XYZ file of N, CA and C in Angstrom:
876
model
N -9.721 33.208 -80.491
C -8.781 32.101 -80.351
C -8.431 31.534 -81.720
N -7.255 31.000 -81.852
C -6.841 30.349 -83.100
C -7.249 28.889 -83.058
N -8.123 28.528 -83.999
C -8.726 27.200 -84.005
C -8.331 26.450 -85.269
N -7.939 25.195 -85.117
C -7.707 24.322 -86.256
C -8.870 23.367 -86.402
N -9.240 23.032 -87.635
C -10.321 22.064 -87.849
C -9.957 21.181 -89.023
N -9.905 19.876 -88.763
C -9.539 18.893 -89.793
C -10.695 17.908 -89.940
N -11.275 17.870 -91.140
C -12.413 17.000 -91.412
C -13.662 17.802 -91.701
N -13.745 18.374 -92.889
C -14.857 19.261 -93.248
C -15.902 18.503 -94.075
N -16.446 17.458 -93.474
C -17.463 16.658 -94.148
C -18.863 17.172 -93.880
N -19.845 16.257 -93.969
C -21.253 16.625 -93.792
C -21.483 17.339 -92.464
N -20.815 16.877 -91.423
C -20.979 17.490 -90.108
C -19.863 18.456 -89.764
N -18.645 18.139 -90.167
C -17.511 18.972 -89.807
C -17.593 20.387 -90.362
N -18.073 20.527 -91.601
C -18.128 21.852 -92.225
C -19.028 22.817 -91.455
N -20.276 22.439 -91.149
C -21.089 23.386 -90.368
C -20.567 23.607 -88.953
N -19.958 22.591 -88.357
C -19.391 22.768 -87.019
C -18.267 23.798 -87.040
N -17.392 23.679 -88.044
C -16.309 24.665 -88.196
C -16.885 26.046 -88.476
N -17.974 26.078 -89.232
C -18.609 27.354 -89.545
C -19.106 28.074 -88.305
N -19.617 27.329 -87.332
C -20.079 27.954 -86.092
C -18.910 28.580 -85.321
N -17.765 27.927 -85.352
C -16.586 28.475 -84.676
C -16.113 29.754 -85.367
N -16.148 29.745 -86.684
C -15.775 30.935 -87.454
C -16.747 32.072 -87.175
N -18.032 31.754 -87.143
C -19.055 32.771 -86.885
C -18.942 33.354 -85.481
N -18.373 32.569 -84.558
C -18.199 33.041 -83.182
C -17.013 33.985 -83.048
N -16.309 34.217 -84.157
C -15.230 35.198 -84.156
C -13.839 34.631 -84.024
N -13.710 33.318 -84.051
C -12.392 32.710 -83.917
C -11.670 32.685 -85.268
N -10.349 32.687 -85.218
C -9.538 32.562 -86.421
C -9.408 31.080 -86.750
N -9.756 30.698 -87.979
C -9.872 29.288 -88.318
C -8.805 28.858 -89.313
N -8.150 27.737 -88.997
C -7.149 27.126 -89.878
C -7.646 25.722 -90.223
N -7.684 25.383 -91.503
C -8.274 24.112 -91.912
C -7.333 23.335 -92.826
N -7.583 22.049 -92.876
C -6.898 21.157 -93.803
C -7.940 20.187 -94.325
N -8.124 20.145 -95.632
C -9.114 19.261 -96.224
C -8.657 18.811 -97.596
N -9.050 17.596 -97.971
C -8.719 17.077 -99.301
C -9.730 17.545 -100.346
N -10.889 17.996 -99.876
C -11.923 18.457 -100.797
C -11.954 19.980 -100.831
N -12.833 20.518 -101.651
C -12.969 21.957 -101.780
C -13.496 22.552 -100.480
N -12.936 23.677 -100.073
C -13.401 24.345 -98.858
C -14.781 24.942 -99.123
N -15.755 24.645 -98.279
C -17.100 25.184 -98.482
C -17.096 26.715 -98.519
N -18.041 27.262 -99.260
C -18.134 28.718 -99.418
C -18.243 29.420 -98.070
N -18.966 28.807 -97.131
C -19.159 29.416 -95.815
C -17.867 29.513 -95.007
N -16.825 28.785 -95.441
C -15.552 28.794 -94.705
C -14.444 29.496 -95.479
N -14.813 30.319 -96.454
C -13.814 30.992 -97.291
C -12.896 31.909 -96.483
N -13.363 32.350 -95.320
C -12.537 33.221 -94.486
C -11.462 32.450 -93.726
N -11.527 31.132 -93.754
C -10.531 30.313 -93.061
C -9.224 30.281 -93.833
N -8.146 30.026 -93.117
C -6.835 29.846 -93.737
C -6.634 28.365 -94.031
N -6.386 28.019 -95.277
C -6.160 26.632 -95.664
C -4.675 26.309 -95.531
N -4.365 25.304 -94.733
C -2.973 24.916 -94.475
C -2.565 23.765 -95.388
N -1.265 23.682 -95.649
C -0.744 22.661 -96.558
C -0.717 21.280 -95.919
N -0.503 21.210 -94.614
C -0.409 19.924 -93.927
C -1.133 19.983 -92.583
N -1.374 18.826 -92.018
C -1.968 18.759 -90.676
C -1.011 19.314 -89.626
N 0.278 19.142 -89.853
C 1.271 19.722 -88.953
C 1.138 21.236 -88.925
N 0.937 21.840 -90.086
C 0.785 23.289 -90.162
C -0.448 23.771 -89.412
N -1.528 23.000 -89.483
C -2.740 23.351 -88.728
C -2.419 23.388 -87.236
N -1.727 22.355 -86.753
C -1.399 22.268 -85.332
C -0.454 23.383 -84.898
N 0.474 23.752 -85.751
C 1.398 24.844 -85.423
C 0.676 26.179 -85.302
N -0.311 26.376 -86.166
C -1.002 27.671 -86.218
C -2.055 27.826 -85.131
N -2.627 26.710 -84.678
C -3.807 26.766 -83.814
C -3.479 26.494 -82.350
N -4.332 27.033 -81.480
C -4.256 26.729 -80.047
C -5.037 25.461 -79.722
N -6.174 25.305 -80.403
C -7.023 24.127 -80.214
C -7.277 23.511 -81.586
N -7.031 22.207 -81.712
C -7.174 21.520 -82.999
C -8.325 20.525 -82.893
N -9.371 20.752 -83.691
C -10.530 19.860 -83.719
C -10.385 18.849 -84.854
N -10.801 17.614 -84.580
C -10.849 16.566 -85.590
C -12.286 16.072 -85.712
N -12.746 15.877 -86.950
C -14.066 15.292 -87.197
C -13.922 14.341 -88.375
N -13.519 13.101 -88.073
C -13.089 12.149 -89.098
C -13.908 10.858 -89.020
N -13.889 10.039 -90.083
C -14.785 8.877 -90.153
C -14.511 7.749 -89.174
N -13.219 7.409 -88.932
C -12.954 6.171 -88.205
C -11.610 6.249 -87.481
N -11.356 5.246 -86.660
C -10.140 5.201 -85.838
C -8.858 5.321 -86.668
N -8.694 4.563 -87.764
C -7.466 4.697 -88.550
C -7.274 6.101 -89.131
N -8.359 6.773 -89.454
C -8.257 8.136 -89.988
C -7.713 9.086 -88.931
N -8.206 8.946 -87.704
C -7.726 9.798 -86.615
C -6.254 9.531 -86.338
N -5.880 8.252 -86.313
C -4.480 7.912 -86.058
C -3.564 8.480 -87.139
N -3.989 8.393 -88.397
C -3.183 8.904 -89.498
C -3.032 10.421 -89.413
N -4.119 11.114 -89.143
C -4.075 12.573 -89.071
C -3.224 13.033 -87.884
N -3.318 12.316 -86.785
C -2.541 12.704 -85.606
C -1.066 12.349 -85.728
N -0.774 11.117 -86.163
C 0.581 10.600 -86.019
C 1.242 10.176 -87.335
N 0.541 10.296 -88.448
C 1.111 9.932 -89.735
C 2.049 11.005 -90.268
N 2.454 10.840 -91.530
C 3.345 11.806 -92.181
C 2.698 13.188 -92.177
N 3.459 14.200 -91.757
C 2.962 15.578 -91.659
C 1.737 15.665 -90.760
N 1.721 14.848 -89.693
C 0.565 14.785 -88.807
C 0.525 15.895 -87.781
N -0.590 15.950 -87.080
C -0.809 16.965 -86.050
C 0.281 16.925 -84.985
N 0.727 15.731 -84.632
C 1.734 15.570 -83.576
C 2.941 16.461 -83.797
N 3.343 16.630 -85.064
C 4.534 17.432 -85.365
C 4.389 18.908 -85.046
N 3.163 19.384 -84.892
C 2.948 20.794 -84.582
C 2.489 21.056 -83.167
N 2.482 20.010 -82.329
C 1.997 20.164 -80.962
C 3.072 20.727 -80.038
N 2.606 21.407 -79.006
C 3.494 21.967 -77.994
C 2.671 22.204 -76.732
N 3.339 22.531 -75.662
C 2.660 22.802 -74.392
C 1.660 23.942 -74.573
N 0.471 23.753 -74.025
C -0.565 24.777 -74.121
C -1.575 24.519 -75.220
N -1.264 23.630 -76.152
C -2.204 23.298 -77.222
C -3.116 22.150 -76.780
N -4.268 22.052 -77.421
C -5.242 21.016 -77.072
C -5.806 20.388 -78.338
N -5.855 19.067 -78.352
C -6.503 18.322 -79.436
C -7.880 17.903 -78.944
N -8.908 18.214 -79.740
C -10.278 17.811 -79.414
C -10.782 16.927 -80.552
N -10.907 15.638 -80.276
C -11.368 14.703 -81.297
C -12.868 14.499 -81.159
N -13.626 14.977 -82.164
C -15.076 14.867 -82.151
C -15.573 13.716 -83.030
N -14.636 12.931 -83.551
C -14.977 11.736 -84.319
C -15.576 10.683 -83.388
N -16.167 9.653 -83.969
C -16.654 8.510 -83.194
C -15.736 7.333 -83.473
N -14.869 7.005 -82.509
C -13.845 5.991 -82.734
C -13.721 5.077 -81.509
N -12.751 4.175 -81.567
C -12.538 3.196 -80.510
C -12.147 3.861 -79.181
N -12.867 3.547 -78.088
C -12.475 4.071 -76.782
C -11.061 3.657 -76.372
N -10.696 2.410 -76.668
C -9.366 1.926 -76.282
C -8.273 2.660 -77.052
N -8.477 2.842 -78.345
C -7.503 3.586 -79.139
C -7.421 5.037 -78.682
N -8.546 5.586 -78.284
C -8.578 6.971 -77.805
C -7.672 7.151 -76.604
N -7.704 6.203 -75.691
C -6.841 6.305 -74.510
C -5.369 6.307 -74.910
N -5.030 5.496 -75.905
C -3.655 5.456 -76.401
C -3.294 6.769 -77.093
N -4.199 7.291 -77.930
C -3.935 8.556 -78.631
C -3.722 9.682 -77.626
N -4.536 9.690 -76.571
C -4.412 10.743 -75.562
C -3.028 10.717 -74.900
N -2.541 9.516 -74.580
C -1.221 9.400 -73.959
C -0.127 9.914 -74.893
N -0.259 9.614 -76.183
C 0.752 10.042 -77.157
C 0.711 11.555 -77.364
N -0.484 12.125 -77.353
C -0.619 13.581 -77.469
C -0.065 14.256 -76.211
N -0.375 13.683 -75.051
C 0.172 14.212 -73.797
C 1.690 14.176 -73.792
N 2.263 13.108 -74.360
C 3.727 12.981 -74.421
C 4.344 14.070 -75.281
N 3.567 14.621 -76.216
C 4.041 15.726 -77.058
C 3.832 17.078 -76.381
N 3.291 17.052 -75.162
C 3.126 18.283 -74.386
C 1.738 18.884 -74.429
N 0.847 18.326 -75.206
C -0.487 18.908 -75.391
C -1.541 18.148 -74.606
N -2.718 18.749 -74.496
C -3.854 18.129 -73.822
C -4.769 17.472 -74.853
N -5.647 16.587 -74.364
C -6.509 15.815 -75.262
C -7.914 15.738 -74.693
N -8.889 15.929 -75.558
C -10.299 15.774 -75.208
C -10.947 14.880 -76.256
N -11.590 13.800 -75.824
C -12.437 13.073 -76.774
C -13.854 13.585 -76.568
N -14.465 14.042 -77.669
C -15.751 14.730 -77.591
C -16.667 14.323 -78.739
N -16.983 13.037 -78.861
C -17.886 12.602 -79.938
C -19.261 13.230 -79.771
N -20.009 13.257 -80.869
C -21.274 13.984 -80.886
C -22.426 13.088 -81.339
N -23.624 13.524 -80.997
C -24.852 12.924 -81.499
C -25.774 14.050 -81.943
N -26.510 13.788 -82.998
C -27.417 14.816 -83.509
C -27.409 14.904 -85.015
N -26.405 14.272 -85.642
C -26.354 14.196 -87.087
C -26.186 15.536 -87.777
N -26.426 15.525 -89.071
C -26.258 16.724 -89.894
C -27.162 17.853 -89.422
N -28.383 17.501 -89.022
C -29.327 18.523 -88.559
C -28.772 19.229 -87.322
N -28.281 18.436 -86.371
C -27.716 19.017 -85.156
C -26.464 19.824 -85.407
N -25.645 19.360 -86.363
C -24.427 20.094 -86.706
C -24.767 21.461 -87.287
N -25.760 21.504 -88.165
C -26.147 22.772 -88.790
C -26.818 23.717 -87.793
N -27.580 23.146 -86.863
C -28.319 23.968 -85.905
C -27.516 24.295 -84.647
N -26.281 23.797 -84.561
C -25.449 23.972 -83.367
C -26.163 23.436 -82.126
N -26.840 22.295 -82.284
C -27.598 21.709 -81.181
C -27.113 20.303 -80.843
N -25.874 19.991 -81.199
C -25.334 18.660 -80.976
C -25.261 18.309 -79.494
N -25.439 17.026 -79.198
C -25.104 16.495 -77.882
C -23.636 16.081 -77.939
N -22.855 16.537 -76.981
C -21.407 16.299 -76.994
C -21.011 15.592 -75.701
N -20.343 14.434 -75.844
C -19.984 13.579 -74.713
C -18.464 13.607 -74.548
N -17.986 14.095 -73.437
C -16.562 14.407 -73.327
C -15.814 13.528 -72.332
N -14.588 13.205 -72.715
C -13.643 12.551 -71.833
C -12.399 13.422 -71.745
N -12.080 13.925 -70.560
C -10.948 14.855 -70.412
C -10.702 15.134 -68.940
N -9.569 15.758 -68.674
C -9.331 16.310 -67.345
C -10.272 17.502 -67.154
N -10.829 17.682 -65.948
C -11.804 18.759 -65.743
C -11.315 20.144 -66.165
N -10.064 20.472 -65.864
C -9.554 21.801 -66.216
C -9.450 21.979 -67.721
N -9.081 20.913 -68.425
C -8.991 20.967 -69.887
C -10.385 21.114 -70.483
N -11.339 20.373 -69.931
C -12.728 20.468 -70.398
C -13.250 21.893 -70.236
N -13.025 22.497 -69.093
C -13.517 23.858 -68.855
C -12.897 24.849 -69.834
N -11.664 24.588 -70.218
C -10.970 25.500 -71.151
C -11.598 25.459 -72.540
N -12.035 24.281 -72.980
C -12.588 24.178 -74.333
C -14.113 24.277 -74.353
N -14.747 24.305 -73.178
C -16.207 24.319 -73.121
C -16.839 25.452 -73.925
N -16.332 26.692 -73.862
C -16.948 27.751 -74.666
C -16.922 27.451 -76.167
N -15.905 26.748 -76.630
C -15.843 26.375 -78.044
C -16.880 25.304 -78.362
N -17.024 24.339 -77.465
C -18.017 23.287 -77.659
C -19.435 23.866 -77.644
N -19.639 24.901 -76.837
C -20.960 25.520 -76.744
C -21.349 26.243 -78.028
N -20.371 26.537 -78.879
C -20.681 27.125 -80.185
C -21.241 26.086 -81.149
N -21.076 24.798 -80.808
C -21.498 23.718 -81.699
C -22.607 22.845 -81.129
N -22.804 22.882 -79.820
C -23.771 21.991 -79.203
C -24.474 22.599 -78.016
N -25.461 21.864 -77.496
C -26.256 22.350 -76.367
C -26.157 21.443 -75.149
N -26.229 20.145 -75.343
C -26.143 19.207 -74.232
C -24.713 18.684 -74.165
N -23.903 19.296 -73.341
C -22.472 18.998 -73.288
C -22.137 18.461 -71.898
N -21.603 17.238 -71.853
C -21.378 16.565 -70.573
C -19.954 16.054 -70.472
N -19.280 16.364 -69.374
C -18.004 15.730 -69.062
C -18.317 14.422 -68.353
N -18.092 13.302 -69.039
C -18.438 11.994 -68.507
C -17.358 11.479 -67.571
N -16.095 11.715 -67.934
C -14.979 11.216 -67.149
C -13.674 11.510 -67.860
N -12.695 10.600 -67.702
C -11.387 10.801 -68.311
C -11.362 10.413 -69.772
N -10.191 10.519 -70.386
C -10.039 10.194 -71.801
C -10.535 8.785 -72.097
N -11.334 8.666 -73.138
C -11.942 7.401 -73.524
C -13.390 7.277 -73.088
N -13.765 7.977 -72.016
C -15.127 7.856 -71.506
C -16.140 8.538 -72.422
N -15.717 9.579 -73.121
C -16.599 10.200 -74.098
C -16.926 9.238 -75.224
N -15.903 8.554 -75.722
C -16.113 7.587 -76.804
C -16.949 6.397 -76.334
N -16.750 5.964 -75.097
C -17.559 4.881 -74.554
C -19.032 5.284 -74.523
N -19.295 6.529 -74.136
C -20.663 7.039 -74.109
C -21.253 7.069 -75.511
N -20.445 7.460 -76.494
C -20.956 7.507 -77.869
C -21.306 6.104 -78.378
N -20.486 5.120 -78.049
C -20.803 3.744 -78.442
C -22.134 3.319 -77.820
N -22.326 3.658 -76.539
C -23.593 3.338 -75.874
C -24.760 4.030 -76.576
N -24.548 5.272 -76.973
C -25.573 6.015 -77.712
C -25.942 5.311 -79.009
N -24.927 4.836 -79.724
C -25.184 4.209 -81.015
C -25.883 2.852 -80.877
N -25.633 2.172 -79.765
C -26.372 0.940 -79.487
C -27.855 1.259 -79.332
N -28.162 2.261 -78.524
C -29.558 2.628 -78.271
C -30.248 3.077 -79.550
N -29.576 3.919 -80.334
C -30.165 4.429 -81.575
C -30.447 3.287 -82.554
N -29.476 2.384 -82.732
C -29.648 1.279 -83.683
C -30.808 0.381 -83.281
N -30.883 0.048 -81.986
C -31.958 -0.831 -81.536
C -33.328 -0.159 -81.656
N -33.367 1.145 -81.448
C -34.622 1.879 -81.612
C -35.048 1.936 -83.074
N -34.093 2.127 -83.985
C -34.426 2.122 -85.413
C -34.990 0.768 -85.808
N -34.354 -0.293 -85.333
C -34.835 -1.643 -85.645
C -36.234 -1.859 -85.082
N -36.470 -1.398 -83.867
C -37.780 -1.575 -83.240
C -38.867 -0.819 -84.000
N -38.581 0.421 -84.377
C -39.546 1.216 -85.133
C -39.802 0.569 -86.495
N -38.731 0.086 -87.131
C -38.873 -0.578 -88.422
C -39.765 -1.805 -88.329
N -39.550 -2.629 -87.316
C -40.363 -3.837 -87.145
C -41.829 -3.477 -86.862
N -42.035 -2.463 -86.031
C -43.402 -2.085 -85.665
C -44.179 -1.564 -86.872
N -43.550 -0.689 -87.655
C -44.244 -0.119 -88.813
C -44.441 -1.164 -89.910
N -43.464 -2.064 -90.050
C -43.614 -3.141 -91.025
C -44.768 -4.061 -90.626
N -44.831 -4.406 -89.363
C -45.924 -5.247 -88.854
C -47.278 -4.593 -89.121
N -47.358 -3.298 -88.792
C -48.617 -2.584 -88.965
C -49.027 -2.524 -90.431
N -48.065 -2.221 -91.289
C -48.352 -2.109 -92.720
C -48.779 -3.447 -93.311
N -48.067 -4.505 -92.959
C -48.386 -5.844 -93.477
C -49.777 -6.302 -93.010
N -50.168 -5.851 -91.812
C -51.480 -6.206 -91.262
C -52.607 -5.390 -91.888
N -52.240 -4.414 -92.717
C -53.249 -3.639 -93.435
C -53.568 -2.286 -92.854
N -52.887 -1.898 -91.767
C -53.110 -0.580 -91.177
C -52.273 0.471 -91.902
N -52.721 1.708 -91.819
C -51.989 2.822 -92.416
C -50.799 3.148 -91.509
N -49.544 2.920 -91.954
C -48.392 3.134 -91.065
C -48.249 4.581 -90.601
N -48.671 5.536 -91.429
C -48.579 6.947 -91.034
C -49.499 7.220 -89.842
N -50.719 6.649 -89.876
C -51.649 6.864 -88.770
C -51.242 6.066 -87.538
N -50.649 4.893 -87.759
C -50.124 4.110 -86.632
C -49.028 4.913 -85.928
N -48.121 5.468 -86.706
C -47.044 6.294 -86.127
C -47.629 7.466 -85.353
N -48.614 8.136 -85.936
C -49.245 9.278 -85.278
C -49.840 8.873 -83.931
N -50.508 7.727 -83.908
C -51.096 7.254 -82.660
C -50.031 6.911 -81.623
N -48.974 6.269 -82.062
C -47.912 5.862 -81.141
C -47.154 7.046 -80.562
N -47.091 8.154 -81.306
C -46.379 9.331 -80.818
C -47.044 9.930 -79.581
N -48.294 9.535 -79.308
C -48.964 10.041 -78.118
C -48.878 9.116 -76.928
N -48.147 8.013 -77.061
C -48.081 7.038 -75.977
C -46.661 6.785 -75.498
N -46.499 5.697 -74.741
C -45.220 5.378 -74.114
C -44.174 4.961 -75.142
N -44.618 4.576 -76.345
C -43.683 4.189 -77.407
C -43.088 5.388 -78.127
N -43.560 6.582 -77.790
C -43.054 7.785 -78.455
C -41.551 7.930 -78.247
N -40.858 8.348 -79.298
C -39.416 8.563 -79.210
C -38.985 9.467 -80.355
N -37.802 9.999 -80.237
C -37.242 10.817 -81.316
C -37.049 9.968 -82.569
N -36.679 8.706 -82.388
C -36.490 7.812 -83.533
C -37.816 7.568 -84.245
N -38.879 7.323 -83.492
C -40.194 7.141 -84.105
C -40.622 8.407 -84.829
N -40.339 9.553 -84.225
C -40.727 10.824 -84.822
C -40.007 11.076 -86.141
N -38.667 11.000 -86.114
C -37.866 11.392 -87.276
C -37.682 10.241 -88.255
N -37.177 9.117 -87.760
C -36.869 8.011 -88.665
C -38.116 7.218 -89.054
N -39.118 7.214 -88.177
C -40.380 6.601 -88.571
C -40.978 7.328 -89.765
N -40.897 8.643 -89.757
C -41.380 9.431 -90.898
C -40.563 9.137 -92.151
N -39.260 8.995 -92.004
C -38.402 8.649 -93.150
C -38.822 7.309 -93.755
N -39.107 6.336 -92.902
C -39.499 5.007 -93.385
C -40.808 5.061 -94.172
N -41.723 5.904 -93.712
C -43.020 6.021 -94.368
C -42.911 6.824 -95.663
N -42.156 7.921 -95.633
C -42.029 8.788 -96.807
C -40.938 8.329 -97.763
N -40.161 7.299 -97.370
C -39.087 6.729 -98.195
C -38.011 7.766 -98.498
N -37.673 8.571 -97.514
C -36.641 9.598 -97.666
C -35.381 9.133 -96.951
N -34.519 8.446 -97.679
C -33.348 7.816 -97.080
C -32.026 8.487 -97.461
N -32.093 9.712 -97.992
C -30.847 10.453 -98.230
C -30.163 10.664 -96.888
N -28.844 10.478 -96.828
C -28.198 10.438 -95.514
C -28.136 11.775 -94.806
N -28.538 11.681 -93.546
C -28.029 12.465 -92.474
C -26.872 11.681 -91.877
N -27.112 10.414 -91.498
C -26.048 9.559 -90.937
C -26.096 8.227 -91.671
N -25.032 7.913 -92.370
C -25.021 6.762 -93.272
C -24.956 5.423 -92.526
N -25.595 4.432 -93.118
C -25.532 3.063 -92.599
C -24.077 2.631 -92.410
N -23.231 2.957 -93.372
C -21.817 2.574 -93.311
C -21.157 3.056 -92.022
N -21.468 4.268 -91.590
C -20.871 4.811 -90.374
C -21.479 4.171 -89.123
N -22.769 3.891 -89.159
C -23.374 3.240 -87.997
C -22.883 1.798 -87.872
N -22.640 1.161 -89.009
C -22.014 -0.175 -88.980
C -20.692 -0.129 -88.228
N -19.902 0.896 -88.538
C -18.607 1.051 -87.872
C -18.784 1.186 -86.369
N -19.756 1.974 -85.943
C -19.985 2.188 -84.518
C -20.439 0.916 -83.815
N -21.303 0.144 -84.475
C -21.734 -1.117 -83.869
C -20.593 -2.120 -83.837
N -19.698 -2.029 -84.816
C -18.501 -2.855 -84.785
C -17.643 -2.537 -83.568
N -17.540 -1.246 -83.229
C -16.811 -0.848 -82.024
C -17.487 -1.404 -80.776
N -18.817 -1.396 -80.779
C -19.557 -1.928 -79.630
C -19.298 -3.417 -79.449
N -19.354 -4.155 -80.547
C -19.167 -5.610 -80.452
C -17.719 -5.973 -80.156
N -16.781 -5.180 -80.691
C -15.369 -5.390 -80.360
C -15.140 -5.149 -78.871
N -15.715 -4.056 -78.365
C -15.591 -3.764 -76.941
C -16.234 -4.831 -76.081
N -17.378 -5.350 -76.539
C -18.061 -6.405 -75.782
C -17.182 -7.650 -75.653
N -16.501 -7.994 -76.753
C -15.589 -9.154 -76.701
C -14.475 -8.905 -75.692
N -13.921 -7.690 -75.718
C -12.813 -7.370 -74.816
C -13.265 -7.363 -73.361
N -14.514 -6.954 -73.127
C -15.035 -6.858 -71.764
C -15.692 -8.157 -71.290
N -15.899 -9.105 -72.215
C -16.518 -10.369 -71.850
C -18.002 -10.262 -71.576
N -18.690 -9.360 -72.321
C -20.142 -9.229 -72.147
C -20.836 -9.556 -73.470
N -22.100 -9.933 -73.370
C -22.886 -10.276 -74.548
C -23.846 -9.145 -74.889
N -23.892 -8.764 -76.162
C -24.809 -7.727 -76.636
C -25.637 -8.305 -77.797
N -26.546 -9.221 -77.514
C -27.245 -9.931 -78.593
C -28.106 -9.036 -79.473
N -28.774 -8.054 -78.886
C -29.623 -7.176 -79.696
C -28.768 -6.270 -80.591
N -27.629 -5.840 -80.076
C -26.705 -5.030 -80.875
C -26.199 -5.837 -82.063
N -25.876 -7.110 -81.813
C -25.409 -7.974 -82.899
C -26.486 -8.130 -83.967
N -27.740 -8.238 -83.545
C -28.836 -8.362 -84.500
C -28.989 -7.120 -85.357
N -28.902 -5.942 -84.737
C -28.993 -4.692 -85.486
C -27.828 -4.558 -86.455
N -26.649 -4.988 -86.018
C -25.474 -4.938 -86.896
C -25.676 -5.820 -88.123
N -26.324 -6.970 -87.942
C -26.573 -7.864 -89.072
C -27.589 -7.262 -90.046
N -28.578 -6.549 -89.537
C -29.538 -5.874 -90.408
C -28.838 -4.812 -91.250
N -27.927 -4.073 -90.623
C -27.183 -3.067 -91.378
C -26.251 -3.721 -92.392
N -25.690 -4.860 -92.014
C -24.844 -5.590 -92.956
C -25.652 -6.057 -94.159
N -26.879 -6.487 -93.926
C -27.752 -6.909 -95.025
C -28.030 -5.743 -95.965
N -28.241 -4.562 -95.398
C -28.436 -3.369 -96.229
C -27.193 -3.083 -97.059
N -26.035 -3.112 -96.406
C -24.781 -2.832 -97.107
C -24.543 -3.836 -98.225
N -24.858 -5.096 -97.961
C -24.657 -6.148 -98.961
C -25.566 -5.972 -100.167
N -26.634 -5.201 -99.980
C -27.564 -4.943 -101.072
C -27.414 -3.529 -101.627
N -26.219 -2.966 -101.462
C -25.895 -1.684 -102.084
C -26.466 -0.468 -101.398
N -26.778 -0.577 -100.098
C -27.423 0.536 -99.408
C -26.563 1.153 -98.302
N -25.261 0.931 -98.353
C -24.379 1.416 -97.288
C -24.356 2.936 -97.174
N -24.634 3.632 -98.282
C -24.575 5.094 -98.283
C -25.907 5.736 -97.910
N -26.951 4.934 -97.693
C -28.240 5.491 -97.301
C -28.239 5.858 -95.817
N -29.219 6.647 -95.424
C -29.388 6.986 -94.017
C -29.646 5.723 -93.199
N -29.231 5.739 -91.929
C -29.370 4.518 -91.111
C -30.824 4.138 -90.854
N -31.755 5.046 -91.095
C -33.165 4.674 -91.007
C -33.545 3.642 -92.069
N -32.708 3.536 -93.122
C -32.949 2.542 -94.176
C -32.689 1.123 -93.697
N -32.277 0.953 -92.443
C -32.206 -0.386 -91.844
C -33.521 -1.136 -92.049
N -34.622 -0.399 -92.089
C -35.925 -1.018 -92.309
C -35.969 -1.800 -93.614
N -35.147 -1.417 -94.582
C -35.150 -2.099 -95.875
C -34.705 -3.550 -95.746
N -33.830 -3.850 -94.797
C -33.427 -5.242 -94.569
C -34.614 -6.050 -94.060
N -35.390 -5.463 -93.165
C -36.596 -6.130 -92.673
C -37.608 -6.320 -93.803
N -37.728 -5.310 -94.663
C -38.657 -5.393 -95.792
C -38.263 -6.480 -96.774
N -36.967 -6.629 -97.004
C -36.491 -7.689 -97.899
C -36.895 -9.062 -97.374
N -36.751 -9.246 -96.071
C -37.116 -10.539 -95.487
C -38.629 -10.780 -95.506
N -39.390 -9.700 -95.403
C -40.847 -9.835 -95.370
C -41.468 -9.829 -96.758
N -40.709 -9.392 -97.763
C -41.287 -9.236 -99.099
C -42.375 -8.193 -99.117
N -42.231 -7.170 -98.289
C -43.262 -6.141 -98.157
C -42.612 -4.846 -97.696
N -43.038 -3.711 -98.258
C -42.509 -2.408 -97.845
C -43.484 -1.722 -96.903
N -42.931 -0.965 -95.954
C -43.762 -0.205 -95.025
C -44.737 0.691 -95.783
N -44.233 1.348 -96.835
C -45.075 2.222 -97.661
C -44.537 2.152 -99.085
N -45.400 2.345 -100.080
C -44.910 2.318 -101.463
C -43.966 3.469 -101.751
N -42.978 3.214 -102.604
C -41.990 4.247 -102.938
C -42.658 5.370 -103.691
């Protein structure tokens, strides 16, 4: 199949690589250098050219305005759309905007799938991403084999926008778990216990979680090079709180986690991994979970 891929960042590049390795013809558009692993891809001059060349166009971009610009801006994807083509947006963006984008893509004759992912850089490289989809069932079934080249847990949640809603819910859970693990390890360390052994003990009980396993280790070993940057998780929590206002619901714990990430960003840590949220707690306590 002829595949377009726009957004060859930390996650997009390996995801596109899996599609290329699966034997598909790949057309890309990127502002940065094309990774060595994607040298077999055809580099297009514009996003419109990608859409003209491809049957399915994947997007993996940072935020809602980026997706809107790539789709509908100058030389955008919209200009190359036609009946039979499908846009699959794997970015994490506003559910409400997604519904609008889907209608505009449909008006151009093409189908739309919102398919945000969870699993970070590790999942992107291992093709083990969790993918949450919003689409018409027939459209989902058509692109499912392509999604299976990039992920393992792939779910059609509902119509357009429902995939993005699921991703926002995912990011709420992840942020609150990071904060909880950070508070627990900080408490243990300040009390004089060895945080590494505390983590080991907790991994055998009801408090065990993937966050405690992976990000708890990061907090102890002080390895905060990004898999998923604080700046991007801030954006996702902003979507959650914006949605909460629109829906008239209160998300107090989400707001608290967002403030911790804001404290990190204000102290020059926006580019660190989101596990570095613990650093905001450490600043307030005047104590680090483990020495650097």
